[in-house]
């Protein structure tokens, strides 16, 4: 009897472990947004329309996540062929208090030879091509009632309307770019797709979301070969699998930064971050010398709290730091990443991390050795 009871308790414990990994008792929430739908077909192909491709991939992605990640809650902006207003898609994510937003779209171009995948984060379009993609995706608001009032006079066809995105400071920029980069890597390595890179543009659906967000263009429906691939079950599965693998990488890194456990059997590879170089001192700290080789080796590893990421360099003193001092920063992948406090023992920063998160909720601890960020 005791043996049966022990087996029962062990089974229950193993089943609830994934949910115990979150201190607040909530599951990780990902919103999957199948672009277009209903009266809005999106890009029109010869054998299939964009709205159907997007939905097929979104449902397959959601199925993969739910099957292998019991600690993840999936919210869809649509699961059928219905029209959902652009602003409502973002509102669905915000109401769900999502940790991640993935919007799936299919590209189109005047050139029939254009092909490949690209993943967007929020920002100012630096090229005419990126701007045209944003204009096309944002034009869906023209199908909405009273869109001018709802979107505060934003004209999706006017280039001037997109100037506003130059001044947007997205606090989730780093996480969004990390996920976008991983998605593109998976497209290239796992699905053999042409990698058109990570890009930025002024997408309204990303502007209104309050969490790390990406918009994935899975291929060109205007290219006959790609259209056949995207219309097929095999093609949609390959695309969904690539995004799923990237999601697992992202979530593993997210859990690690939050100090939470995660299931390594979820097909999630360890999140490998490029070692940070080009250290940019904002305010210097003195190094202490040690007498023995072992002490010197220990002192080489320094832990800091990273609290903010930006495309801009703010210098030694800035109101953006909200009183944190001293502050230093390092440059990685074209972004300035700001840190505060430091200690040779990671555990010594836990109390400080709690304080910093009251000002910057996404702050986390990062380690450096000999001036380079630990992987």
mmCIF file of C-alpha atoms in Angstrom:
data_model
loop_
_atom_site.group_PDB
_atom_site.id
_atom_site.type_symbol
_atom_site.label_atom_id
_atom_site.label_comp_id
_atom_site.label_asym_id
_atom_site.label_seq_id
_atom_site.Cartn_x
_atom_site.Cartn_y
_atom_site.Cartn_z
ATOM 1 C CA UNK A 1 0.000 0.000 0.000
ATOM 2 C CA UNK A 2 2.787 2.396 0.934
ATOM 3 C CA UNK A 3 4.592 1.603 -2.316
ATOM 4 C CA UNK A 4 1.484 2.394 -4.394
ATOM 5 C CA UNK A 5 0.958 5.643 -2.519
ATOM 6 C CA UNK A 6 4.581 6.635 -3.082
ATOM 7 C CA UNK A 7 4.315 5.932 -6.828
ATOM 8 C CA UNK A 8 1.106 7.970 -6.975
ATOM 9 C CA UNK A 9 2.663 10.967 -5.222
ATOM 10 C CA UNK A 10 5.745 10.782 -7.432
ATOM 11 C CA UNK A 11 3.588 10.722 -10.574
ATOM 12 C CA UNK A 12 1.603 13.775 -9.430
ATOM 13 C CA UNK A 13 4.812 15.633 -8.591
ATOM 14 C CA UNK A 14 6.302 14.963 -12.027
ATOM 15 C CA UNK A 15 3.129 16.190 -13.702
ATOM 16 C CA UNK A 16 3.076 19.508 -11.853
ATOM 17 C CA UNK A 17 6.817 20.288 -12.043
ATOM 18 C CA UNK A 18 6.467 22.386 -15.234
ATOM 19 C CA UNK A 19 3.886 24.596 -13.518
ATOM 20 C CA UNK A 20 5.956 25.014 -10.357
ATOM 21 C CA UNK A 21 8.716 26.597 -12.414
ATOM 22 C CA UNK A 22 6.789 29.886 -12.324
ATOM 23 C CA UNK A 23 6.815 31.513 -8.909
ATOM 24 C CA UNK A 24 3.599 33.431 -9.530
ATOM 25 C CA UNK A 25 1.725 30.266 -10.511
ATOM 26 C CA UNK A 26 0.978 31.561 -14.009
ATOM 27 C CA UNK A 27 2.003 29.816 -17.202
ATOM 28 C CA UNK A 28 4.106 31.427 -19.917
ATOM 29 C CA UNK A 29 1.622 32.994 -22.339
ATOM 30 C CA UNK A 30 2.284 33.191 -26.084
ATOM 31 C CA UNK A 31 -0.157 34.836 -28.485
ATOM 32 C CA UNK A 32 -0.119 33.463 -32.037
ATOM 33 C CA UNK A 33 -1.553 35.876 -34.562
ATOM 34 C CA UNK A 34 -2.569 34.565 -37.982
ATOM 35 C CA UNK A 35 -2.523 37.701 -40.111
ATOM 36 C CA UNK A 36 -5.578 38.811 -42.148
ATOM 37 C CA UNK A 37 -8.746 36.670 -42.377
ATOM 38 C CA UNK A 38 -12.416 36.900 -43.266
ATOM 39 C CA UNK A 39 -13.110 39.768 -45.653
ATOM 40 C CA UNK A 40 -9.376 40.546 -45.700
ATOM 41 C CA UNK A 41 -7.607 37.915 -47.862
ATOM 42 C CA UNK A 42 -4.174 39.495 -47.529
ATOM 43 C CA UNK A 43 -1.835 38.866 -50.456
ATOM 44 C CA UNK A 44 -3.606 36.995 -53.241
ATOM 45 C CA UNK A 45 -1.893 34.090 -54.984
ATOM 46 C CA UNK A 46 -2.872 31.945 -57.930
ATOM 47 C CA UNK A 47 -3.628 28.814 -55.905
ATOM 48 C CA UNK A 48 -4.020 30.124 -52.362
ATOM 49 C CA UNK A 49 -4.510 33.398 -50.469
ATOM 50 C CA UNK A 50 -2.341 34.677 -47.637
ATOM 51 C CA UNK A 51 -5.001 34.403 -44.937
ATOM 52 C CA UNK A 52 -5.210 30.632 -45.417
ATOM 53 C CA UNK A 53 -1.417 30.143 -45.357
ATOM 54 C CA UNK A 54 -1.095 32.207 -42.191
ATOM 55 C CA UNK A 55 -3.841 30.308 -40.384
ATOM 56 C CA UNK A 56 -2.475 26.921 -41.376
ATOM 57 C CA UNK A 57 0.973 27.735 -40.014
ATOM 58 C CA UNK A 58 -0.413 29.386 -36.859
ATOM 59 C CA UNK A 59 -2.511 26.338 -35.935
ATOM 60 C CA UNK A 60 0.384 23.955 -36.571
ATOM 61 C CA UNK A 61 2.704 26.106 -34.464
ATOM 62 C CA UNK A 62 0.199 26.199 -31.617
ATOM 63 C CA UNK A 63 -0.258 22.432 -31.754
ATOM 64 C CA UNK A 64 3.507 21.856 -31.532
ATOM 65 C CA UNK A 65 3.858 24.172 -28.544
ATOM 66 C CA UNK A 66 0.886 22.751 -26.620
ATOM 67 C CA UNK A 67 1.950 19.167 -27.257
ATOM 68 C CA UNK A 68 5.463 19.596 -25.865
ATOM 69 C CA UNK A 69 5.190 22.484 -23.397
ATOM 70 C CA UNK A 70 2.562 21.958 -20.668
ATOM 71 C CA UNK A 71 3.744 25.107 -18.874
ATOM 72 C CA UNK A 72 2.746 27.307 -21.838
ATOM 73 C CA UNK A 73 -0.674 28.826 -22.448
ATOM 74 C CA UNK A 74 -1.516 29.548 -26.090
ATOM 75 C CA UNK A 75 -3.865 32.309 -27.138
ATOM 76 C CA UNK A 76 -4.885 32.718 -30.785
ATOM 77 C CA UNK A 77 -6.116 35.968 -32.284
ATOM 78 C CA UNK A 78 -8.143 33.789 -34.640
ATOM 79 C CA UNK A 79 -8.569 30.042 -35.186
ATOM 80 C CA UNK A 80 -10.950 30.282 -38.133
ATOM 81 C CA UNK A 81 -11.422 32.377 -41.250
ATOM 82 C CA UNK A 82 -12.724 35.522 -39.536
ATOM 83 C CA UNK A 83 -11.826 39.191 -39.742
ATOM 84 C CA UNK A 84 -10.082 40.592 -36.660
ATOM 85 C CA UNK A 85 -9.294 44.287 -36.456
ATOM 86 C CA UNK A 86 -5.612 45.161 -36.231
ATOM 87 C CA UNK A 87 -5.947 46.966 -32.922
ATOM 88 C CA UNK A 88 -7.967 44.082 -31.462
ATOM 89 C CA UNK A 89 -5.136 41.640 -32.224
ATOM 90 C CA UNK A 90 -2.809 43.661 -30.018
ATOM 91 C CA UNK A 91 -5.553 44.077 -27.401
ATOM 92 C CA UNK A 92 -6.011 40.298 -27.225
ATOM 93 C CA UNK A 93 -2.319 39.958 -26.365
ATOM 94 C CA UNK A 94 -2.440 42.758 -23.803
ATOM 95 C CA UNK A 95 -5.555 41.404 -22.085
ATOM 96 C CA UNK A 96 -3.951 37.968 -21.872
ATOM 97 C CA UNK A 97 -0.870 39.587 -20.287
ATOM 98 C CA UNK A 98 1.181 37.702 -22.847
ATOM 99 C CA UNK A 99 4.886 37.090 -22.521
ATOM 100 C CA UNK A 100 5.343 36.860 -26.291
ATOM 101 C CA UNK A 101 3.495 37.850 -29.469
ATOM 102 C CA UNK A 102 4.155 36.149 -32.824
ATOM 103 C CA UNK A 103 2.348 37.495 -35.888
ATOM 104 C CA UNK A 104 2.462 35.309 -39.007
ATOM 105 C CA UNK A 105 2.216 36.759 -42.499
ATOM 106 C CA UNK A 106 2.986 35.927 -46.130
ATOM 107 C CA UNK A 107 4.859 38.337 -48.363
ATOM 108 C CA UNK A 108 4.256 39.507 -51.925
ATOM 109 C CA UNK A 109 6.282 41.539 -54.409
ATOM 110 C CA UNK A 110 6.032 42.956 -57.912
ATOM 111 C CA UNK A 111 9.069 40.909 -58.849
ATOM 112 C CA UNK A 112 8.058 37.278 -59.349
ATOM 113 C CA UNK A 113 11.595 36.170 -58.516
ATOM 114 C CA UNK A 114 11.582 37.514 -54.929
ATOM 115 C CA UNK A 115 11.737 34.659 -52.410
ATOM 116 C CA UNK A 116 12.708 33.828 -48.844
ATOM 117 C CA UNK A 117 11.796 34.673 -45.266
ATOM 118 C CA UNK A 118 12.281 37.766 -43.136
ATOM 119 C CA UNK A 119 11.298 38.592 -39.570
ATOM 120 C CA UNK A 120 10.406 42.103 -38.419
ATOM 121 C CA UNK A 121 10.571 43.935 -35.115
ATOM 122 C CA UNK A 122 9.094 47.347 -34.384
ATOM 123 C CA UNK A 123 11.049 50.345 -35.637
ATOM 124 C CA UNK A 124 11.574 52.835 -38.401
ATOM 125 C CA UNK A 125 11.856 51.286 -41.855
ATOM 126 C CA UNK A 126 15.367 52.031 -43.121
ATOM 127 C CA UNK A 127 14.636 50.996 -46.691
ATOM 128 C CA UNK A 128 11.874 51.561 -49.205
ATOM 129 C CA UNK A 129 11.301 47.807 -49.380
ATOM 130 C CA UNK A 130 10.662 47.520 -45.623
ATOM 131 C CA UNK A 131 8.373 50.548 -45.752
ATOM 132 C CA UNK A 132 6.304 48.992 -48.525
ATOM 133 C CA UNK A 133 5.855 45.806 -46.500
ATOM 134 C CA UNK A 134 4.628 47.857 -43.515
ATOM 135 C CA UNK A 135 2.261 49.876 -45.735
ATOM 136 C CA UNK A 136 0.758 46.701 -47.157
ATOM 137 C CA UNK A 137 0.255 45.027 -43.769
ATOM 138 C CA UNK A 138 -1.103 48.196 -42.118
ATOM 139 C CA UNK A 139 -3.554 48.861 -44.955
ATOM 140 C CA UNK A 140 -5.916 46.338 -43.382
ATOM 141 C CA UNK A 141 -7.189 49.148 -41.135
ATOM 142 C CA UNK A 142 -8.904 50.637 -44.189
ATOM 143 C CA UNK A 143 -11.410 47.787 -43.902
ATOM 144 C CA UNK A 144 -12.315 48.827 -40.347
ATOM 145 C CA UNK A 145 -15.116 51.209 -39.402
ATOM 146 C CA UNK A 146 -13.998 54.651 -38.244
ATOM 147 C CA UNK A 147 -10.330 53.708 -38.650
ATOM 148 C CA UNK A 148 -9.206 57.347 -38.834
ATOM 149 C CA UNK A 149 -10.407 58.053 -35.302
ATOM 150 C CA UNK A 150 -9.318 54.703 -33.891
ATOM 151 C CA UNK A 151 -5.778 55.063 -35.223
ATOM 152 C CA UNK A 152 -5.561 58.791 -34.547
ATOM 153 C CA UNK A 153 -5.418 59.891 -38.164
ATOM 154 C CA UNK A 154 -2.750 57.364 -39.172
ATOM 155 C CA UNK A 155 -2.719 56.908 -42.950
ATOM 156 C CA UNK A 156 -1.151 53.529 -43.848
ATOM 157 C CA UNK A 157 -0.444 54.708 -47.394
ATOM 158 C CA UNK A 158 1.332 57.929 -46.408
ATOM 159 C CA UNK A 159 5.107 57.836 -45.862
ATOM 160 C CA UNK A 160 4.821 60.780 -43.459
ATOM 161 C CA UNK A 161 2.712 58.705 -41.066
ATOM 162 C CA UNK A 162 5.660 56.395 -40.464
ATOM 163 C CA UNK A 163 8.001 59.111 -39.166
ATOM 164 C CA UNK A 164 6.505 58.567 -35.695
ATOM 165 C CA UNK A 165 8.210 55.171 -35.487
ATOM 166 C CA UNK A 166 11.617 56.871 -35.425
ATOM 167 C CA UNK A 167 10.893 58.178 -31.933
ATOM 168 C CA UNK A 168 9.483 55.005 -30.424
ATOM 169 C CA UNK A 169 11.674 53.496 -27.693
ATOM 170 C CA UNK A 170 10.650 49.845 -27.518
ATOM 171 C CA UNK A 171 11.652 48.480 -24.099
ATOM 172 C CA UNK A 172 11.306 44.961 -25.465
ATOM 173 C CA UNK A 173 13.663 45.623 -28.367
ATOM 174 C CA UNK A 174 16.413 43.265 -27.272
ATOM 175 C CA UNK A 175 14.116 40.292 -26.665
ATOM 176 C CA UNK A 176 12.279 40.908 -29.941
ATOM 177 C CA UNK A 177 15.501 41.073 -31.951
ATOM 178 C CA UNK A 178 16.852 37.962 -30.218
ATOM 179 C CA UNK A 179 13.729 35.989 -31.128
ATOM 180 C CA UNK A 180 13.682 37.355 -34.685
ATOM 181 C CA UNK A 181 17.324 36.364 -35.175
ATOM 182 C CA UNK A 182 16.676 32.857 -33.871
ATOM 183 C CA UNK A 183 13.654 32.438 -36.158
ATOM 184 C CA UNK A 184 15.704 33.417 -39.186
ATOM 185 C CA UNK A 185 18.493 31.061 -38.135
ATOM 186 C CA UNK A 186 16.002 28.208 -37.884
ATOM 187 C CA UNK A 187 14.499 29.038 -41.272
ATOM 188 C CA UNK A 188 17.967 28.864 -42.772
ATOM 189 C CA UNK A 189 19.338 25.787 -41.009
ATOM 190 C CA UNK A 190 16.280 23.643 -40.301
ATOM 191 C CA UNK A 191 14.026 24.424 -43.263
ATOM 192 C CA UNK A 192 16.597 25.354 -45.916
ATOM 193 C CA UNK A 193 14.884 28.674 -46.588
ATOM 194 C CA UNK A 194 16.457 31.770 -48.095
ATOM 195 C CA UNK A 195 17.325 34.069 -45.165
ATOM 196 C CA UNK A 196 16.426 37.687 -45.953
ATOM 197 C CA UNK A 197 17.381 38.788 -42.457
ATOM 198 C CA UNK A 198 15.963 40.569 -39.431
ATOM 199 C CA UNK A 199 14.378 43.916 -40.280
ATOM 200 C CA UNK A 200 12.529 46.805 -38.679
ATOM 201 C CA UNK A 201 9.408 48.598 -39.839
ATOM 202 C CA UNK A 202 6.413 50.486 -38.479
ATOM 203 C CA UNK A 203 3.785 47.806 -37.972
ATOM 204 C CA UNK A 204 0.751 49.010 -36.041
ATOM 205 C CA UNK A 205 0.083 45.559 -34.599
ATOM 206 C CA UNK A 206 3.564 45.523 -33.010
ATOM 207 C CA UNK A 207 3.354 49.124 -31.803
ATOM 208 C CA UNK A 208 0.321 48.414 -29.626
ATOM 209 C CA UNK A 209 1.568 45.209 -27.975
ATOM 210 C CA UNK A 210 3.111 45.433 -24.512
ATOM 211 C CA UNK A 211 5.500 42.491 -24.758
ATOM 212 C CA UNK A 212 8.338 41.198 -26.995
ATOM 213 C CA UNK A 213 6.796 40.919 -30.457
ATOM 214 C CA UNK A 214 7.781 39.849 -33.956
ATOM 215 C CA UNK A 215 6.088 39.764 -37.334
ATOM 216 C CA UNK A 216 7.220 36.858 -39.515
ATOM 217 C CA UNK A 217 6.969 36.971 -43.309
ATOM 218 C CA UNK A 218 7.138 33.254 -44.134
ATOM 219 C CA UNK A 219 7.660 33.542 -47.891
ATOM 220 C CA UNK A 220 6.517 35.132 -51.150
ATOM 221 C CA UNK A 221 3.121 34.104 -52.460
ATOM 222 C CA UNK A 222 3.981 36.033 -55.629
ATOM 223 C CA UNK A 223 6.713 33.490 -56.407
ATOM 224 C CA UNK A 224 5.151 30.415 -58.058
ATOM 225 C CA UNK A 225 7.577 27.959 -56.464
ATOM 226 C CA UNK A 226 7.212 29.433 -52.982
ATOM 227 C CA UNK A 227 3.446 29.610 -53.307
ATOM 228 C CA UNK A 228 3.307 25.849 -53.971
ATOM 229 C CA UNK A 229 5.542 25.261 -50.944
ATOM 230 C CA UNK A 230 3.461 27.518 -48.674
ATOM 231 C CA UNK A 231 0.198 25.958 -49.877
ATOM 232 C CA UNK A 232 1.388 22.436 -49.058
ATOM 233 C CA UNK A 233 0.986 20.683 -45.710
ATOM 234 C CA UNK A 234 4.691 19.811 -45.762
ATOM 235 C CA UNK A 235 5.715 23.416 -46.370
ATOM 236 C CA UNK A 236 3.490 24.803 -43.627
ATOM 237 C CA UNK A 237 4.760 22.165 -41.207
ATOM 238 C CA UNK A 238 8.395 23.034 -41.964
ATOM 239 C CA UNK A 239 7.707 26.718 -41.406
ATOM 240 C CA UNK A 240 5.827 26.036 -38.162
ATOM 241 C CA UNK A 241 8.594 23.709 -36.954
ATOM 242 C CA UNK A 242 11.238 26.400 -37.521
ATOM 243 C CA UNK A 243 9.257 28.992 -35.552
ATOM 244 C CA UNK A 244 8.594 26.393 -32.846
ATOM 245 C CA UNK A 245 12.309 25.587 -32.456
ATOM 246 C CA UNK A 246 13.053 29.310 -32.169
ATOM 247 C CA UNK A 247 10.285 29.678 -29.573
ATOM 248 C CA UNK A 248 11.817 26.882 -27.477
ATOM 249 C CA UNK A 249 15.232 28.566 -27.619
ATOM 250 C CA UNK A 250 13.680 31.870 -26.588
ATOM 251 C CA UNK A 251 11.692 30.409 -23.709
ATOM 252 C CA UNK A 252 14.694 28.475 -22.371
ATOM 253 C CA UNK A 253 16.635 31.743 -22.239
ATOM 254 C CA UNK A 254 13.668 33.530 -20.677
ATOM 255 C CA UNK A 255 13.366 30.936 -17.934
ATOM 256 C CA UNK A 256 17.076 31.035 -17.256
ATOM 257 C CA UNK A 257 17.055 34.819 -16.855
ATOM 258 C CA UNK A 258 14.099 34.580 -14.497
ATOM 259 C CA UNK A 259 15.900 31.956 -12.408
ATOM 260 C CA UNK A 260 13.234 29.374 -13.239
ATOM 261 C CA UNK A 261 13.671 25.737 -14.136
ATOM 262 C CA UNK A 262 12.561 24.474 -17.521
ATOM 263 C CA UNK A 263 12.106 21.102 -19.139
ATOM 264 C CA UNK A 264 15.143 20.319 -21.279
ATOM 265 C CA UNK A 265 13.200 17.644 -23.151
ATOM 266 C CA UNK A 266 10.939 20.242 -24.754
ATOM 267 C CA UNK A 267 13.230 20.244 -27.821
ATOM 268 C CA UNK A 268 14.529 23.557 -26.503
ATOM 269 C CA UNK A 269 18.205 24.057 -27.164
ATOM 270 C CA UNK A 270 20.254 26.191 -24.835
ATOM 271 C CA UNK A 271 19.948 29.830 -25.817
ATOM 272 C CA UNK A 272 23.355 30.729 -27.185
ATOM 273 C CA UNK A 273 24.054 34.444 -27.046
ATOM 274 C CA UNK A 274 26.930 35.994 -28.906
ATOM 275 C CA UNK A 275 29.665 36.953 -26.524
ATOM 276 C CA UNK A 276 29.471 40.687 -25.856
ATOM 277 C CA UNK A 277 32.483 42.618 -26.955
ATOM 278 C CA UNK A 278 33.333 46.294 -27.373
ATOM 279 C CA UNK A 279 32.748 47.142 -23.716
ATOM 280 C CA UNK A 280 31.775 50.794 -23.409
ATOM 281 C CA UNK A 281 32.458 52.161 -19.904
ATOM 282 C CA UNK A 282 29.890 54.620 -18.598
ATOM 283 C CA UNK A 283 31.256 54.932 -15.100
ATOM 284 C CA UNK A 284 34.401 53.134 -14.036
ATOM 285 C CA UNK A 285 34.922 50.781 -11.112
ATOM 286 C CA UNK A 286 38.197 49.880 -9.447
ATOM 287 C CA UNK A 287 39.615 46.380 -9.797
ATOM 288 C CA UNK A 288 41.027 44.658 -6.747
ATOM 289 C CA UNK A 289 44.176 42.527 -6.931
ATOM 290 C CA UNK A 290 44.496 39.099 -5.339
ATOM 291 C CA UNK A 291 47.566 37.253 -4.224
ATOM 292 C CA UNK A 292 46.861 33.717 -5.357
ATOM 293 C CA UNK A 293 46.161 32.332 -8.837
ATOM 294 C CA UNK A 294 42.896 30.788 -7.627
ATOM 295 C CA UNK A 295 41.621 34.120 -6.258
ATOM 296 C CA UNK A 296 42.581 35.887 -9.480
ATOM 297 C CA UNK A 297 40.711 33.278 -11.496
ATOM 298 C CA UNK A 298 37.606 33.797 -9.342
ATOM 299 C CA UNK A 299 37.780 37.580 -9.649
ATOM 300 C CA UNK A 300 37.797 37.344 -13.444
ATOM 301 C CA UNK A 301 34.075 36.544 -13.433
ATOM 302 C CA UNK A 302 31.905 39.529 -12.564
ATOM 303 C CA UNK A 303 28.101 39.551 -12.428
ATOM 304 C CA UNK A 304 25.997 42.630 -13.187
ATOM 305 C CA UNK A 305 22.322 43.494 -13.503
ATOM 306 C CA UNK A 306 21.270 44.356 -17.047
ATOM 307 C CA UNK A 307 18.221 46.627 -16.973
ATOM 308 C CA UNK A 308 17.885 48.390 -20.314
ATOM 309 C CA UNK A 309 18.674 48.090 -24.023
ATOM 310 C CA UNK A 310 18.692 50.888 -26.584
ATOM 311 C CA UNK A 311 20.000 51.836 -29.993
ATOM 312 C CA UNK A 312 21.262 55.071 -28.375
ATOM 313 C CA UNK A 313 24.221 55.739 -26.081
ATOM 314 C CA UNK A 314 23.158 57.909 -23.120
ATOM 315 C CA UNK A 315 26.470 58.614 -21.350
ATOM 316 C CA UNK A 316 27.332 58.605 -17.655
ATOM 317 C CA UNK A 317 24.230 60.347 -16.336
ATOM 318 C CA UNK A 318 20.742 60.090 -17.747
ATOM 319 C CA UNK A 319 17.221 60.366 -16.364
ATOM 320 C CA UNK A 320 16.505 57.117 -18.225
ATOM 321 C CA UNK A 321 18.433 55.229 -15.541
ATOM 322 C CA UNK A 322 15.775 56.228 -12.964
ATOM 323 C CA UNK A 323 18.379 56.973 -10.325
ATOM 324 C CA UNK A 324 20.449 53.773 -10.701
ATOM 325 C CA UNK A 325 24.158 54.407 -10.186
ATOM 326 C CA UNK A 326 26.859 53.625 -11.105
ATOM 327 C CA UNK A 327 25.838 52.502 -14.589
ATOM 328 C CA UNK A 328 27.964 50.927 -17.298
ATOM 329 C CA UNK A 329 27.105 49.561 -20.705
ATOM 330 C CA UNK A 330 28.391 47.221 -23.370
ATOM 331 C CA UNK A 331 27.617 47.018 -27.070
ATOM 332 C CA UNK A 332 26.317 43.847 -28.683
ATOM 333 C CA UNK A 333 24.669 43.276 -32.070
ATOM 334 C CA UNK A 334 24.481 47.035 -32.632
ATOM 335 C CA UNK A 335 22.615 47.684 -29.368
ATOM 336 C CA UNK A 336 23.775 49.411 -26.171
ATOM 337 C CA UNK A 337 22.983 47.280 -23.116
ATOM 338 C CA UNK A 338 23.023 49.042 -19.758
ATOM 339 C CA UNK A 339 24.037 47.418 -16.463
ATOM 340 C CA UNK A 340 24.266 48.402 -12.804
ATOM 341 C CA UNK A 341 25.815 46.945 -9.658
ATOM 342 C CA UNK A 342 28.333 44.110 -9.752
ATOM 343 C CA UNK A 343 29.501 41.204 -7.637
ATOM 344 C CA UNK A 344 31.789 38.203 -7.931
ATOM 345 C CA UNK A 345 29.014 35.963 -6.582
ATOM 346 C CA UNK A 346 25.745 35.843 -8.534
ATOM 347 C CA UNK A 347 23.730 35.217 -5.372
ATOM 348 C CA UNK A 348 24.905 38.519 -3.902
ATOM 349 C CA UNK A 349 22.872 40.362 -6.564
ATOM 350 C CA UNK A 350 19.515 38.668 -5.965
ATOM 351 C CA UNK A 351 18.303 41.283 -3.470
ATOM 352 C CA UNK A 352 19.481 44.108 -5.727
ATOM 353 C CA UNK A 353 17.744 42.450 -8.686
ATOM 354 C CA UNK A 354 14.432 42.592 -6.816
ATOM 355 C CA UNK A 355 14.923 46.334 -6.254
ATOM 356 C CA UNK A 356 15.912 47.020 -9.872
ATOM 357 C CA UNK A 357 12.895 45.113 -11.180
ATOM 358 C CA UNK A 358 10.649 47.612 -9.415
ATOM 359 C CA UNK A 359 12.033 50.148 -11.910
ATOM 360 C CA UNK A 360 12.746 47.845 -14.879
ATOM 361 C CA UNK A 361 10.638 44.683 -14.668
ATOM 362 C CA UNK A 362 12.646 42.798 -17.306
ATOM 363 C CA UNK A 363 16.037 43.264 -15.579
ATOM 364 C CA UNK A 364 18.203 40.150 -15.200
ATOM 365 C CA UNK A 365 21.689 39.095 -14.089
ATOM 366 C CA UNK A 366 24.435 38.695 -16.667
ATOM 367 C CA UNK A 367 28.016 37.487 -16.172
ATOM 368 C CA UNK A 368 31.279 38.750 -17.665
ATOM 369 C CA UNK A 369 34.710 37.181 -17.784
ATOM 370 C CA UNK A 370 37.734 39.285 -18.775
ATOM 371 C CA UNK A 371 35.353 41.956 -20.086
ATOM 372 C CA UNK A 372 33.324 39.604 -22.325
ATOM 373 C CA UNK A 373 29.783 38.432 -21.664
ATOM 374 C CA UNK A 374 29.447 34.801 -20.661
ATOM 375 C CA UNK A 375 27.463 32.609 -23.030
#
